[in-house]
CSV table of C-alpha atoms in Angstrom, one decimal:
chain,number,residue,atom,x,y,z
A,1,MET,CA,-63.8,-36.1,59.7
A,2,ASN,CA,-64.4,-33.5,62.4
A,3,ARG,CA,-67.5,-31.3,62.7
A,4,ARG,CA,-65.8,-28.1,61.6
A,5,LYS,CA,-64.8,-29.6,58.2
A,6,ALA,CA,-68.3,-31.1,57.7
A,7,LEU,CA,-70.0,-27.7,58.4
A,8,VAL,CA,-67.6,-25.8,56.1
A,9,GLY,CA,-68.2,-28.4,53.4
A,10,ILE,CA,-72.0,-28.3,53.8
A,11,THR,CA,-72.0,-24.5,53.9
A,12,SER,CA,-69.8,-24.0,50.9
A,13,GLY,CA,-71.9,-26.5,48.9
A,14,GLY,CA,-75.1,-24.8,49.9
A,15,LEU,CA,-73.7,-21.4,48.9
A,16,GLY,CA,-72.5,-22.7,45.6
A,17,LEU,CA,-75.9,-24.2,44.9
A,18,VAL,CA,-77.6,-20.8,45.8
A,19,PHE,CA,-75.2,-18.9,43.5
A,20,PHE,CA,-75.6,-21.3,40.7
A,21,SER,CA,-79.4,-21.2,41.0
A,22,GLY,CA,-79.3,-17.5,41.0
A,23,TYR,CA,-77.2,-17.4,37.9
A,24,LYS,CA,-79.5,-19.9,36.1
A,25,TRP,CA,-82.6,-17.9,37.1
A,26,TYR,CA,-80.9,-14.7,35.7
A,27,ASP,CA,-79.9,-16.6,32.5
A,28,TRP,CA,-83.5,-17.8,31.9
A,29,ASN,CA,-85.1,-14.4,32.7
A,30,ARG,CA,-82.7,-11.9,31.3
A,31,LYS,CA,-83.7,-9.8,28.3
A,32,PRO,CA,-82.5,-11.7,25.2
A,33,ASN,CA,-80.6,-10.0,22.4
A,34,LEU,CA,-83.2,-10.3,19.7
A,35,GLU,CA,-81.2,-8.2,17.2
A,36,GLN,CA,-78.7,-11.1,17.1
A,37,LEU,CA,-81.7,-13.4,16.0
A,38,GLN,CA,-82.1,-11.4,12.8
A,39,GLY,CA,-78.6,-12.4,11.8
A,40,LYS,CA,-79.4,-16.1,12.3
A,41,GLN,CA,-82.3,-16.1,9.8
A,42,GLU,CA,-80.3,-18.1,7.2
A,43,MET,CA,-79.5,-20.8,9.9
A,44,ILE,CA,-83.2,-20.9,10.9
A,45,ASN,CA,-84.1,-21.3,7.2
A,46,GLU,CA,-81.7,-24.3,7.0
A,47,LEU,CA,-83.2,-25.8,10.1
A,48,ALA,CA,-86.7,-25.3,8.9
A,49,GLU,CA,-85.8,-27.0,5.6
A,50,LEU,CA,-84.7,-30.1,7.5
A,51,ILE,CA,-88.2,-30.2,9.1
A,52,ILE,CA,-90.2,-29.4,5.9
A,53,PRO,CA,-87.9,-30.3,3.0
A,54,GLY,CA,-88.7,-29.3,-0.5
A,55,THR,CA,-89.8,-32.2,-2.8
A,56,ASP,CA,-92.3,-31.9,-5.6
A,57,THR,CA,-93.9,-29.3,-3.4
A,58,PRO,CA,-92.1,-26.2,-2.0
A,59,GLY,CA,-90.0,-26.5,1.1
A,60,ALA,CA,-89.5,-24.2,4.0
A,61,ILE,CA,-86.7,-22.2,2.4
A,62,GLU,CA,-88.9,-21.4,-0.7
A,63,ALA,CA,-91.7,-20.2,1.7
A,64,GLN,CA,-89.2,-18.0,3.6
A,65,VAL,CA,-90.1,-19.6,6.9
A,66,GLY,CA,-87.0,-18.2,8.7
A,67,LYS,CA,-88.3,-14.6,8.6
A,68,VAL,CA,-91.7,-15.6,10.0
A,69,VAL,CA,-90.1,-17.8,12.7
A,70,VAL,CA,-87.9,-14.8,13.8
A,71,ASP,CA,-91.0,-12.6,13.9
A,72,LEU,CA,-92.9,-15.2,16.0
A,73,ILE,CA,-90.0,-15.6,18.4
A,74,THR,CA,-89.6,-11.8,18.7
A,75,SER,CA,-93.2,-10.9,19.1
A,76,CYS,CA,-95.1,-14.0,20.4
A,77,ALA,CA,-92.8,-16.0,22.6
A,78,ASP,CA,-92.3,-15.3,26.3
A,79,ARG,CA,-88.9,-14.3,27.6
A,80,LYS,CA,-87.9,-17.8,28.8
A,81,THR,CA,-88.7,-19.3,25.5
A,82,GLN,CA,-86.8,-16.6,23.7
A,83,ASN,CA,-83.7,-17.2,25.8
A,84,ARG,CA,-84.0,-21.0,25.3
A,85,PHE,CA,-84.3,-20.6,21.6
A,86,MET,CA,-81.3,-18.2,21.4
A,87,ASN,CA,-79.2,-20.6,23.6
A,88,GLY,CA,-80.3,-23.5,21.4
A,89,LEU,CA,-79.1,-21.8,18.3
A,90,ILE,CA,-75.8,-20.9,19.9
A,91,ASP,CA,-75.3,-24.5,21.2
A,92,LEU,CA,-76.1,-25.9,17.7
A,93,GLU,CA,-73.5,-23.6,16.2
A,94,LYS,CA,-71.0,-24.7,18.8
A,95,LYS,CA,-71.8,-28.4,18.1
A,96,ALA,CA,-71.4,-27.9,14.4
A,97,LEU,CA,-68.0,-26.3,14.8
A,98,ALA,CA,-66.8,-28.9,17.3
A,99,LEU,CA,-68.0,-31.9,15.4
A,100,HIS,CA,-67.5,-30.8,11.7
A,101,GLY,CA,-65.3,-27.8,11.9
A,102,LYS,CA,-67.7,-25.5,10.0
A,103,ASN,CA,-70.7,-23.4,10.6
A,104,PHE,CA,-74.1,-25.0,10.5
A,105,PRO,CA,-75.2,-23.6,7.0
A,106,GLU,CA,-72.0,-24.9,5.5
A,107,CYS,CA,-72.5,-28.5,6.7
A,108,SER,CA,-73.7,-31.2,4.4
A,109,ASN,CA,-77.3,-32.4,4.6
A,110,GLU,CA,-76.3,-35.5,6.5
A,111,GLU,CA,-74.3,-33.5,9.0
A,112,LYS,CA,-77.2,-31.1,9.5
A,113,HIS,CA,-79.7,-33.9,9.9
A,114,GLY,CA,-77.5,-35.6,12.4
A,115,LEU,CA,-77.1,-32.4,14.5
A,116,LEU,CA,-80.8,-31.7,14.4
A,117,THR,CA,-81.6,-35.3,15.4
A,118,GLU,CA,-79.2,-35.0,18.4
A,119,VAL,CA,-80.9,-31.8,19.5
A,120,GLU,CA,-84.4,-33.3,19.0
A,121,ASN,CA,-83.5,-36.4,21.1
A,122,HIS,CA,-82.1,-34.2,23.8
A,123,ASP,CA,-85.1,-31.8,23.9
A,124,MET,CA,-87.8,-34.4,23.6
A,125,LYS,CA,-86.7,-36.5,26.7
A,126,LEU,CA,-89.3,-35.0,29.0
A,127,ASP,CA,-92.9,-35.8,28.5
A,128,GLY,CA,-95.9,-36.0,30.8
A,129,PHE,CA,-96.0,-34.1,34.1
A,130,ILE,CA,-92.3,-33.5,34.2
A,131,GLY,CA,-92.3,-32.0,30.7
A,132,LYS,CA,-95.2,-29.7,31.6
A,133,ALA,CA,-93.4,-28.5,34.7
A,134,SER,CA,-90.2,-28.0,32.8
A,135,LYS,CA,-92.1,-25.9,30.1
A,136,LYS,CA,-93.7,-23.8,32.9
A,137,MET,CA,-90.5,-23.2,34.7
A,138,PHE,CA,-88.0,-22.9,31.9
A,139,GLY,CA,-90.1,-22.1,28.8
A,140,LYS,CA,-90.5,-24.3,25.7
A,141,SER,CA,-87.5,-26.2,24.5
A,142,PHE,CA,-85.5,-25.1,21.5
A,143,PHE,CA,-86.6,-28.0,19.2
A,144,ARG,CA,-90.3,-27.8,20.1
A,145,THR,CA,-90.3,-24.0,19.5
A,146,LEU,CA,-88.5,-24.5,16.2
A,147,ARG,CA,-90.8,-27.3,15.1
A,148,ASP,CA,-94.0,-25.5,16.1
A,149,TYR,CA,-93.2,-22.2,14.6
A,150,THR,CA,-91.8,-23.8,11.4
A,151,SER,CA,-95.1,-25.6,11.0
A,152,ILE,CA,-97.2,-22.5,11.7
A,153,ALA,CA,-95.0,-20.3,9.3
A,154,PHE,CA,-95.1,-22.8,6.5
A,155,CYS,CA,-98.8,-23.7,6.7
A,156,THR,CA,-99.8,-20.0,6.7
A,157,SER,CA,-97.5,-19.0,3.9
A,158,GLU,CA,-98.8,-18.6,0.4
A,159,LEU,CA,-96.7,-21.4,-1.0
A,160,GLY,CA,-97.5,-23.7,1.8
A,161,ALA,CA,-101.2,-23.1,1.8
A,162,SER,CA,-101.7,-23.1,-2.0
A,163,LYS,CA,-99.1,-25.6,-3.2
A,164,SER,CA,-98.6,-28.1,-0.4
A,165,LEU,CA,-102.0,-28.1,1.2
A,166,ASN,CA,-105.4,-28.2,-0.4
A,167,TYR,CA,-106.7,-24.7,-0.6
A,168,VAL,CA,-110.1,-23.4,-1.7
A,169,LEU,CA,-110.5,-19.6,-1.6
A,170,VAL,CA,-114.3,-19.7,-1.2
A,171,PRO,CA,-115.2,-23.2,-0.1
A,172,GLY,CA,-119.0,-23.1,-0.6
A,173,LYS,CA,-121.3,-25.2,1.6
A,174,TYR,CA,-120.2,-26.8,4.8
A,175,MET,CA,-119.6,-30.6,4.7
A,176,GLY,CA,-118.4,-32.0,8.0
A,177,CYS,CA,-116.9,-35.2,6.7
A,178,ILE,CA,-115.4,-35.5,3.2
A,179,PRO,CA,-113.3,-38.5,2.2
A,180,LEU,CA,-109.9,-37.7,0.8
A,181,GLU,CA,-109.0,-38.9,-2.7
A,182,LYS,CA,-105.8,-40.8,-3.4
A,183,ASP,CA,-102.7,-38.5,-3.2
A,184,GLN,CA,-104.8,-35.5,-2.2
A,185,PRO,CA,-103.0,-33.1,0.2
A,186,SER,CA,-104.7,-32.2,3.5
A,187,TRP,CA,-106.7,-29.1,4.0
A,188,THR,CA,-105.2,-25.8,5.1
A,189,THR,CA,-107.6,-25.1,8.0
A,190,GLU,CA,-106.6,-26.3,11.4
């Protein structure tokens, strides 16, 4: 190989890397289309129901967790996290169409669970220092944001606080350590 070809290859590779990096930076920092998120509330409800399913206690759909998650993403998340969440929803829809030939809400529970498990395994790879650096640079991952906001939305809802968790409106005196009785739900305070 002669020098000219090597220099052209290195230069073109470097320029490609610079353009790709610029595109990704723009993709992570652009203003997200949050109006589109309002239309995905049913899908978010279905995802939240997979995380907190209804049993003998109410689930995420009964507590209308999707609306609160949309509100939290819209008003509390930073721009990078909003973009990653939107991209995660779009990617999940594409995976559902590619693997099962139908939209996510129309999939069976086993198919939904499989898709969410795949997303969880992909998003939870990075822990420790590398995970913290990734969160700082790129925002929280799709699954972590969904899981955290689902938990917050459910535990602060009326159904979640009163039916699934132990709730006392006026608790009385402070007792730092109280043993739980058999089959007693946990307390609603954090």
